XYZ file of C-alpha atoms in Angstrom:
581
model
C 18.241 -40.858 -33.750
C 21.352 -38.851 -32.847
C 21.164 -35.824 -30.562
C 21.297 -32.433 -32.203
C 22.826 -29.217 -30.885
C 21.260 -25.778 -31.444
C 24.362 -24.714 -33.390
C 23.645 -27.404 -35.982
C 20.640 -25.393 -37.201
C 21.137 -21.756 -36.181
C 24.298 -19.853 -37.200
C 26.432 -18.264 -34.482
C 25.691 -14.624 -35.532
C 22.000 -15.277 -34.957
C 22.683 -16.445 -31.394
C 24.785 -13.324 -30.817
C 21.924 -11.065 -31.969
C 19.493 -12.963 -29.730
C 21.866 -12.509 -26.786
C 21.963 -8.743 -27.404
C 18.155 -8.610 -27.467
C 18.011 -10.642 -24.251
C 20.482 -8.329 -22.489
C 18.442 -5.289 -23.513
C 15.273 -6.991 -22.275
C 16.951 -7.790 -18.949
C 18.009 -4.176 -18.504
C 14.485 -2.937 -19.279
C 12.957 -5.420 -16.802
C 15.225 -4.112 -14.042
C 14.519 -0.483 -14.976
C 10.773 -1.094 -14.970
C 10.865 -2.695 -11.506
C 13.117 0.071 -10.176
C 10.863 2.867 -11.432
C 7.683 1.182 -10.243
C 9.159 0.581 -6.771
C 10.279 4.212 -6.440
C 6.853 5.474 -7.564
C 4.993 3.336 -5.025
C 7.432 3.768 -2.141
C 7.779 7.538 -2.521
C 4.203 8.188 -3.623
C 5.707 10.307 -6.382
C 4.275 10.793 -9.879
C 7.451 12.230 -11.370
C 8.635 8.762 -12.340
C 5.456 7.769 -14.196
C 6.604 9.277 -17.506
C 9.854 7.317 -17.397
C 7.962 4.199 -16.361
C 5.580 4.520 -19.331
C 8.540 5.060 -21.686
C 10.301 1.933 -20.388
C 7.134 -0.136 -20.798
C 6.689 1.086 -24.391
C 10.343 0.448 -25.257
C 10.169 -3.015 -23.697
C 7.100 -3.862 -25.787
C 8.818 -2.596 -28.955
C 11.968 -4.611 -28.237
C 9.881 -7.724 -27.592
C 8.028 -7.230 -30.887
C 11.274 -6.642 -32.780
C 12.788 -9.740 -31.167
C 9.768 -11.853 -32.171
C 9.962 -10.579 -35.770
C 13.672 -11.346 -35.955
C 13.217 -14.898 -34.691
C 10.276 -15.459 -37.059
C 12.299 -14.339 -40.101
C 15.230 -16.464 -38.990
C 12.943 -19.484 -38.649
C 11.530 -18.994 -42.159
C 15.022 -18.668 -43.661
C 16.262 -21.797 -41.884
C 13.179 -23.792 -42.949
C 13.597 -22.751 -46.591
C 17.283 -23.658 -46.504
C 16.563 -27.068 -44.976
C 13.753 -27.684 -47.479
C 16.041 -26.882 -50.403
C 18.774 -29.130 -49.058
C 16.303 -31.937 -48.420
C 15.035 -31.713 -52.003
C 18.595 -32.120 -53.257
C 18.775 -35.350 -51.242
C 15.509 -36.667 -52.611
C 16.994 -39.288 -54.925
C 18.693 -41.041 -52.024
C 15.425 -41.620 -50.164
C 13.681 -44.932 -50.539
C 10.776 -44.145 -48.224
C 8.823 -41.508 -50.103
C 6.166 -41.298 -47.395
C 8.736 -40.442 -44.739
C 10.337 -37.873 -47.020
C 6.976 -36.298 -47.837
C 6.162 -36.128 -44.112
C 9.479 -34.379 -43.450
C 8.870 -31.824 -46.195
C 5.339 -31.102 -45.011
C 4.435 -31.365 -41.313
C 8.061 -32.093 -40.407
C 9.469 -28.717 -41.438
C 6.337 -27.022 -40.078
C 7.065 -28.592 -36.675
C 10.432 -26.833 -36.639
C 8.741 -23.454 -36.136
C 8.086 -23.821 -32.371
C 11.645 -25.070 -31.900
C 13.374 -22.391 -33.979
C 11.208 -19.411 -33.068
C 10.182 -20.460 -29.554
C 12.532 -22.751 -27.689
C 15.949 -21.639 -28.984
C 15.356 -17.873 -28.449
C 13.922 -18.623 -25.008
C 17.006 -20.684 -24.217
C 19.175 -17.630 -24.899
C 16.896 -15.454 -22.743
C 17.126 -18.011 -19.925
C 20.904 -17.784 -19.985
C 21.095 -13.952 -20.067
C 18.153 -12.510 -18.117
C 18.117 -14.453 -14.785
C 21.764 -13.589 -13.890
C 21.124 -9.880 -14.572
C 17.981 -9.923 -12.435
C 19.667 -11.860 -9.608
C 22.530 -9.355 -9.471
C 20.035 -6.534 -8.888
C 18.105 -8.624 -6.311
C 21.377 -9.382 -4.518
C 22.174 -5.670 -4.303
C 18.746 -5.000 -2.768
C 18.644 -7.997 -0.391
C 21.243 -10.759 -0.215
C 18.954 -13.075 1.828
C 16.342 -13.118 -0.963
C 18.897 -13.881 -3.631
C 20.147 -16.860 -1.588
C 16.591 -18.221 -1.378
C 16.119 -17.854 -5.140
C 19.515 -19.428 -5.851
C 18.606 -22.383 -3.645
C 15.316 -22.978 -5.479
C 16.456 -22.034 -8.983
C 18.272 -25.341 -9.770
C 15.076 -27.270 -9.078
C 13.522 -25.915 -12.284
C 16.156 -27.281 -14.719
C 16.477 -30.500 -12.673
C 12.744 -31.225 -12.926
C 12.828 -30.004 -16.513
C 15.598 -32.451 -17.434
C 13.878 -35.381 -15.739
C 10.580 -34.690 -17.479
C 12.371 -33.713 -20.711
C 13.992 -37.136 -21.000
C 10.567 -38.714 -20.885
C 9.211 -36.077 -23.260
C 11.903 -36.780 -25.851
C 11.158 -40.487 -25.746
C 7.410 -39.952 -26.106
C 7.844 -37.325 -28.845
C 10.213 -39.462 -30.892
C 7.736 -42.331 -30.626
C 4.947 -39.995 -31.783
C 7.040 -38.768 -34.721
C 7.888 -42.342 -35.709
C 4.174 -43.179 -35.671
C 3.419 -40.142 -37.862
C 6.136 -41.116 -40.349
C 4.881 -44.687 -40.471
C 1.304 -43.493 -40.980
C 2.346 -41.019 -43.701
C 4.464 -43.575 -45.544
C 1.823 -46.281 -45.414
C -0.972 -43.917 -46.450
C 1.064 -42.715 -49.438
C 1.779 -46.305 -50.480
C -1.913 -47.161 -50.195
C -2.863 -44.197 -52.386
C -0.186 -45.097 -54.947
C -1.504 -48.655 -55.228
C -5.195 -47.943 -54.749
C -6.223 -49.286 -58.133
C -4.386 -52.566 -57.501
C -6.032 -52.897 -54.094
C -9.423 -52.398 -55.746
C -8.674 -55.074 -58.342
C -7.718 -57.601 -55.651
C -10.497 -56.608 -53.260
C -8.141 -55.490 -50.464
C -9.375 -51.924 -49.961
C -11.376 -52.847 -46.849
C -8.372 -54.504 -45.215
C -6.119 -51.515 -45.912
C -8.775 -49.145 -44.575
C -8.666 -51.066 -41.284
C -4.867 -50.945 -41.238
C -4.844 -47.167 -41.771
C -7.498 -46.761 -39.053
C -5.376 -48.788 -36.600
C -2.267 -46.751 -37.401
C -4.197 -43.498 -36.951
C -5.428 -44.737 -33.560
C -1.848 -45.567 -32.554
C -0.738 -42.060 -33.570
C -3.609 -40.525 -31.578
C -2.586 -42.457 -28.469
C 1.048 -41.381 -28.871
C -0.082 -37.754 -29.219
C -2.211 -37.922 -26.076
C 0.689 -39.483 -24.189
C 2.943 -36.581 -25.206
C 0.277 -34.079 -24.104
C -0.031 -35.768 -20.689
C 3.712 -35.390 -20.146
C 3.598 -31.738 -21.242
C 0.768 -30.941 -18.818
C 2.620 -32.692 -15.994
C 5.710 -30.617 -16.731
C 3.733 -27.364 -16.662
C 2.216 -28.307 -13.296
C 5.612 -29.086 -11.737
C 7.231 -25.885 -13.041
C 4.341 -23.717 -11.842
C 4.495 -25.341 -8.413
C 8.245 -24.776 -8.029
C 8.010 -21.132 -9.159
C 5.049 -20.376 -6.896
C 6.762 -21.887 -3.851
C 9.958 -19.970 -4.578
C 8.161 -16.634 -4.825
C 6.305 -17.456 -1.587
C 9.573 -18.273 0.197
C 10.876 -14.869 -0.858
C 7.704 -12.892 -0.135
C 7.025 -14.170 3.409
C 10.427 -13.183 4.911
C 10.262 -9.842 3.054
C 6.891 -9.101 4.662
C 8.083 -10.054 8.156
C 11.195 -7.921 7.848
C 9.142 -4.967 6.601
C 6.915 -5.206 9.671
C 9.962 -5.412 11.924
C 11.510 -2.409 10.209
C 14.627 -4.332 9.098
C 14.048 -3.596 5.394
C 12.989 -0.432 3.577
C 9.919 -0.447 1.341
C 11.680 0.478 -1.943
C 14.221 -2.386 -1.979
C 11.534 -4.779 -0.737
C 9.327 -3.852 -3.695
C 12.263 -4.271 -6.085
C 12.856 -7.789 -4.748
C 9.179 -8.754 -4.925
C 8.848 -7.415 -8.471
C 12.044 -9.061 -9.756
C 11.740 -12.463 -8.045
C 9.133 -13.757 -10.561
C 11.153 -12.252 -13.439
C 14.178 -14.338 -12.408
C 12.101 -17.530 -12.589
C 9.906 -16.675 -15.590
C 12.506 -17.314 -18.348
C 13.255 -20.812 -17.037
C 9.564 -21.624 -16.649
C 8.875 -20.347 -20.186
C 11.814 -22.370 -21.508
C 10.267 -25.542 -20.077
C 6.955 -24.756 -21.748
C 8.606 -23.897 -25.064
C 10.665 -27.078 -24.873
C 7.545 -29.230 -24.905
C 6.043 -27.175 -27.728
C 9.236 -27.609 -29.754
C 10.023 -31.196 -28.770
C 8.633 -32.559 -32.037
C 10.724 -30.032 -33.948
C 13.801 -31.261 -32.085
C 13.035 -34.820 -33.194
C 12.513 -33.624 -36.769
C 15.749 -31.616 -36.697
C 17.700 -34.712 -35.708
C 16.159 -36.713 -38.539
C 16.821 -33.931 -41.038
C 20.449 -33.735 -39.966
C 20.850 -37.497 -40.394
C 19.383 -37.320 -43.913
C 21.586 -34.391 -44.930
C 24.629 -36.341 -43.735
C 23.860 -39.135 -46.220
C 25.312 -39.188 -49.755
C 22.929 -37.648 -52.284
C 22.471 -37.741 -56.021
C 21.633 -34.023 -55.788
C 18.220 -34.323 -57.337
C 14.877 -32.966 -56.178
C 12.848 -35.665 -57.879
C 11.325 -37.122 -54.749
C 9.567 -33.892 -53.927
C 7.437 -34.257 -57.056
C 6.973 -37.920 -56.229
C 5.653 -36.959 -52.809
C 3.260 -34.504 -54.468
C 2.078 -37.120 -56.979
C 1.296 -36.505 -60.619
C 3.049 -37.340 -63.844
C 6.339 -35.726 -62.872
C 7.059 -38.198 -60.104
C 10.618 -39.389 -59.716
C 9.695 -43.050 -59.913
C 8.181 -42.457 -63.342
C 11.128 -40.464 -64.582
C 13.525 -43.309 -63.847
C 11.567 -45.933 -65.785
C 13.413 -47.617 -68.657
C 10.977 -47.998 -71.534
C 11.218 -50.752 -74.116
C 9.604 -51.156 -77.522
C 6.448 -53.172 -78.068
C 5.053 -54.032 -81.472
C 1.666 -52.350 -82.021
C -1.350 -54.319 -80.941
C 0.361 -56.440 -78.306
C -1.082 -56.643 -74.803
C 0.591 -54.645 -72.097
C 1.925 -56.242 -68.925
C 4.414 -55.332 -66.252
C 7.225 -56.969 -68.236
C 6.245 -55.348 -71.560
C 6.132 -51.569 -71.081
C 4.756 -49.059 -73.537
C 7.118 -47.504 -76.049
C 6.261 -43.899 -75.257
C 9.340 -42.507 -73.530
C 11.219 -41.769 -76.765
C 11.461 -38.005 -76.335
C 11.868 -37.427 -80.032
C 8.831 -39.385 -81.259
C 5.283 -38.000 -81.037
C 2.553 -40.336 -79.809
C -0.940 -41.125 -81.092
C -3.701 -40.909 -78.490
C -7.104 -42.515 -79.009
C -10.172 -42.458 -76.788
C -12.971 -44.863 -77.672
C -16.428 -44.320 -76.122
C -14.946 -43.120 -72.840
C -17.524 -42.472 -70.112
C -16.777 -41.083 -66.642
C -19.385 -40.766 -63.919
C -18.874 -38.997 -60.613
C -20.875 -40.122 -57.548
C -23.825 -37.893 -56.755
C -24.166 -36.508 -60.275
C -26.986 -37.387 -62.630
C -25.100 -36.469 -65.805
C -21.780 -38.158 -66.724
C -18.721 -35.905 -66.721
C -17.745 -37.575 -70.020
C -20.370 -39.329 -72.124
C -19.136 -41.777 -74.819
C -16.243 -39.516 -75.846
C -14.377 -40.720 -78.919
C -11.323 -38.798 -80.050
C -8.090 -39.476 -81.939
C -5.069 -37.206 -81.732
C -2.540 -37.967 -84.439
C 1.222 -37.999 -83.655
C 2.465 -34.417 -83.498
C -1.037 -32.942 -83.695
C -2.072 -30.051 -81.498
C -5.709 -30.197 -80.428
C -7.538 -27.477 -78.499
C -10.334 -28.666 -76.189
C -13.008 -25.989 -75.863
C -16.419 -25.749 -74.281
C -18.288 -24.134 -71.404
C -17.328 -24.589 -67.759
C -18.311 -27.995 -66.438
C -18.300 -29.580 -69.891
C -15.704 -32.201 -68.868
C -12.536 -30.672 -70.345
C -10.359 -31.144 -67.254
C -11.839 -34.606 -66.690
C -10.688 -35.566 -70.187
C -7.110 -34.624 -69.276
C -7.398 -36.431 -65.952
C -8.367 -39.606 -67.797
C -5.235 -39.330 -69.939
C -3.142 -38.645 -66.834
C -4.515 -41.722 -65.093
C -6.034 -39.649 -62.290
C -9.538 -40.827 -63.223
C -10.382 -44.324 -64.456
C -13.109 -44.474 -67.129
C -16.277 -46.279 -66.149
C -16.660 -47.340 -69.768
C -14.577 -47.150 -72.926
C -10.897 -47.507 -73.785
C -7.804 -45.322 -73.856
C -5.210 -46.348 -76.473
C -1.629 -45.096 -76.694
C -0.139 -45.882 -80.097
C -2.842 -48.525 -80.419
C -1.994 -50.160 -77.073
C -4.363 -50.066 -74.087
C -2.659 -49.642 -70.696
C -5.826 -50.870 -68.995
C -5.409 -51.327 -65.248
C -1.659 -52.011 -65.396
C -0.126 -49.482 -62.991
C 3.371 -49.914 -64.392
C 2.086 -49.262 -67.900
C 0.341 -46.099 -66.711
C 3.524 -44.995 -64.934
C 5.559 -45.428 -68.115
C 2.931 -43.583 -70.112
C 2.995 -40.772 -67.536
C 6.777 -40.574 -67.908
C 6.147 -39.373 -71.479
C 3.787 -36.556 -70.406
C 4.402 -32.973 -69.424
C 1.360 -31.535 -67.655
C 0.818 -27.869 -66.843
C -2.358 -27.292 -64.804
C -4.094 -23.989 -64.175
C -2.103 -23.477 -60.980
C 1.228 -25.331 -61.203
C 2.728 -26.525 -57.937
C 5.912 -24.701 -56.922
C 7.772 -25.887 -53.842
C 9.286 -23.738 -51.093
C 12.810 -24.024 -52.467
C 14.924 -22.265 -55.091
C 13.863 -21.410 -58.624
C 16.587 -23.758 -59.883
C 15.252 -26.739 -57.940
C 11.692 -26.008 -59.043
C 12.689 -26.085 -62.716
C 14.883 -29.148 -62.273
C 11.900 -31.143 -61.069
C 11.370 -31.706 -64.795
C 14.736 -33.460 -65.076
C 16.713 -33.677 -61.814
C 20.039 -34.548 -63.424
C 20.104 -31.419 -65.616
C 22.992 -29.000 -65.117
C 22.626 -25.230 -64.835
C 23.253 -24.582 -68.533
C 20.346 -26.812 -69.560
C 18.120 -25.203 -66.936
C 19.028 -21.764 -68.324
C 18.244 -22.930 -71.848
C 14.833 -24.219 -70.736
C 14.109 -20.963 -68.894
C 15.090 -18.970 -71.973
C 12.780 -21.066 -74.159
C 9.953 -20.401 -71.686
C 10.654 -16.649 -71.715
C 11.486 -16.884 -68.007
C 15.229 -16.168 -68.074
C 14.854 -12.387 -67.970
C 12.732 -12.179 -64.816
C 14.725 -14.961 -63.111
C 17.999 -13.106 -63.702
C 16.369 -10.001 -62.216
C 15.539 -11.818 -58.955
C 17.755 -11.007 -55.938
C 19.761 -14.230 -56.204
C 18.881 -15.331 -59.730
C 18.254 -19.060 -59.992
C 19.214 -19.469 -56.313
C 16.341 -17.210 -55.190
C 14.034 -19.104 -52.811
C 10.323 -19.276 -53.541
C 8.150 -18.920 -50.475
C 5.230 -20.993 -49.277
C 2.346 -21.206 -51.784
C 4.544 -19.673 -54.530
C 4.926 -16.374 -52.667
C 7.526 -14.107 -54.255
C 6.486 -14.760 -57.867
C 3.455 -13.593 -59.816
C 0.905 -15.894 -61.442
C 2.464 -15.307 -64.871
C 5.970 -15.995 -63.573
C 4.745 -19.190 -61.944
C 3.302 -20.375 -65.273
C 6.575 -19.598 -67.066
C 8.552 -21.545 -64.462
C 6.173 -24.467 -65.091
C 6.742 -24.071 -68.845
C 10.510 -24.076 -68.262
C 10.076 -27.302 -66.288
C 8.185 -28.795 -69.255
C 10.853 -27.627 -71.746
C 13.516 -29.269 -69.593
C 11.472 -32.462 -69.252
C 11.206 -32.624 -73.069
C 8.482 -35.266 -73.458
C 6.610 -36.263 -76.636
C 3.193 -35.446 -75.115
C 2.106 -32.120 -73.582
C -1.165 -31.512 -71.745
C -2.147 -27.937 -70.867
C -5.164 -27.139 -68.696
C -6.111 -23.480 -69.259
C -2.571 -22.218 -68.596
C -3.565 -18.552 -69.055
C -6.546 -18.580 -66.686
C -6.542 -15.548 -64.361
C -3.532 -13.951 -66.093
C -3.316 -10.362 -67.300
C -2.866 -9.638 -71.010
C 0.905 -9.155 -70.799
C 1.451 -12.426 -68.880
C -0.958 -14.251 -71.183
C 0.962 -13.087 -74.262
C 4.282 -14.278 -72.765
C 2.846 -17.677 -71.849
C 1.262 -18.126 -75.286
C 4.520 -17.254 -77.072
C 6.417 -19.774 -74.927
C 3.763 -22.463 -75.397
C 4.078 -22.216 -79.185
C 7.660 -23.445 -78.951
C 6.813 -26.080 -76.374
C 4.031 -27.650 -78.465
C 6.006 -27.704 -81.726
C 6.529 -31.268 -82.940
C 4.716 -32.802 -79.969
C 1.345 -34.415 -79.482
C -0.602 -31.864 -77.476
C -4.025 -31.351 -75.948
C -4.788 -27.874 -74.694
C -7.859 -26.993 -72.648
C -8.421 -23.432 -73.787
C -10.873 -20.591 -73.412
C -8.661 -17.868 -74.889
C -8.616 -17.438 -78.698
C -4.803 -17.306 -78.776
C -4.480 -20.947 -77.718
C -7.260 -22.076 -80.022
C -5.535 -20.317 -82.939
C -2.239 -22.155 -82.425
C -3.931 -25.575 -82.538
C -4.194 -27.697 -85.669
C -7.854 -28.253 -84.843
C -10.258 -27.789 -81.967
C -12.729 -30.154 -80.355
C -15.716 -28.832 -78.466
C -17.189 -30.525 -75.400
C -20.783 -29.832 -74.410
C -22.273 -31.575 -71.372
C -19.579 -34.256 -71.503
C -20.037 -35.025 -75.208
C -17.790 -34.266 -78.164
C -19.315 -32.249 -80.949
C -17.721 -31.712 -84.351
C -14.281 -30.173 -84.262
C -13.143 -27.423 -86.561
C -9.965 -25.901 -87.883
C -9.151 -22.605 -86.182
C -9.337 -20.899 -89.541
C -12.777 -22.277 -90.289
C -16.049 -21.225 -88.842
C -17.858 -23.366 -86.307
C -19.189 -26.599 -87.708
C -22.740 -27.797 -87.326
C -22.952 -29.580 -83.944
C -23.274 -33.331 -84.170
C -22.957 -35.768 -81.288
C -20.408 -38.492 -81.931
C -21.632 -41.862 -80.794
């Protein structure tokens, strides 16, 4: 992994602002020591007001500095996340990429908001403090200057070992993340071949290796802290002892002696803190180097891998599948994929006596459910909470395997064929109750539906989802970043972005899981209006509680305690309940 310089991540103006803050802090430190020394030496209270003011101003500057560095760190993380998503198509190791997007970018915080600002402080503050110490007592400043190089020397020696240990730890975490993701992706195959126990042991061994690497890094960090504390304590002692002897002999006045004693630790503190912050941010430094290497690679400029890392039917691997035609009734295998990726042709979905049981529950989540959805038909799934509505969608998505029964797509059963399920999932657009939005731009979040789409197609999809107006009103339009956990957009706006993603994806099958749950009336109306256009001409299942979604369906099917009762047309009254065997 190549070395990385601070300027590769943080722009020069940010360093300049940090330097200004550090200079102000240095001046306040000197003023505080000066005022305190005069108050004690002269036994005067006239300086106490100024001393209190300096302390308050110093605290305010420190708080403002911390807020500035925190905001800068968030902005840099969002920018790196957005750029990484645009390089997603060039990554072959989805587990590594997912680790970078998750704990990797999170590990940058101590480096960006801790180590780099402290590095600037260590360059600015000690020289200012030493100048004032030299004015008060040139012998003390010589002692400090003699001991001061020991701190960076020991820091460099231990830092070399720290970087090696940290990079090893990060490599172990990437390997564990990649392997765990691959195991989850192929879990059904492992179950079929009886290899789940073996893979569980492999994951346990890799986790143990990562734990040992983490403990090794912590041992080095604790050793570093001990060495730095020892050097600083000895240096202050070497300054304090001669000062005391000279005070007794009358060779030094009390006021300058107090200034020296108060400022000596302040000259060493920034370097000691920098060593501590370095170990806290060492993992971020390793991540930053890896991120820079990835960004230097050619990219197809597509964010598809982010959805792949998150799982679900929008994964990049599924989007890239080439689907061929199979005559109805033929068995499905890895070499004979389902013919469901034709975006212009609706699909027939059939469930035959599907039963799903969850461990620890007496009653099945789905009990002998039989249902046929004709091509282009819109079906609303209704029923009380816990009736199995979401489980029904999860069966169609391949998230849950039926314990009994069959799922047929155009008369063909995917069965346990993972490739067949992946190709079927490539024909689905799924909008859950709380769609996942990533910490990147609005544009990249919509383009997860189709990474190769240009801006004009994204705008058309947003317009169809009734999202164009509020997106254009954002500070930077489609380039506006969305914060962690979808911060910056309302629940209704998040649903409309998800609808825009589905419009752009343009699949023959749409599954909606209570898309208006927890929305206000205005947001619900906008989502319903957009969903009408999305469902037109497509095979659709909508889990719905609100009458507006039930009314737009061709018919509704009611689930009660995991069983299907008679469906009805929205225009008709409720039918007499009858359990379908």
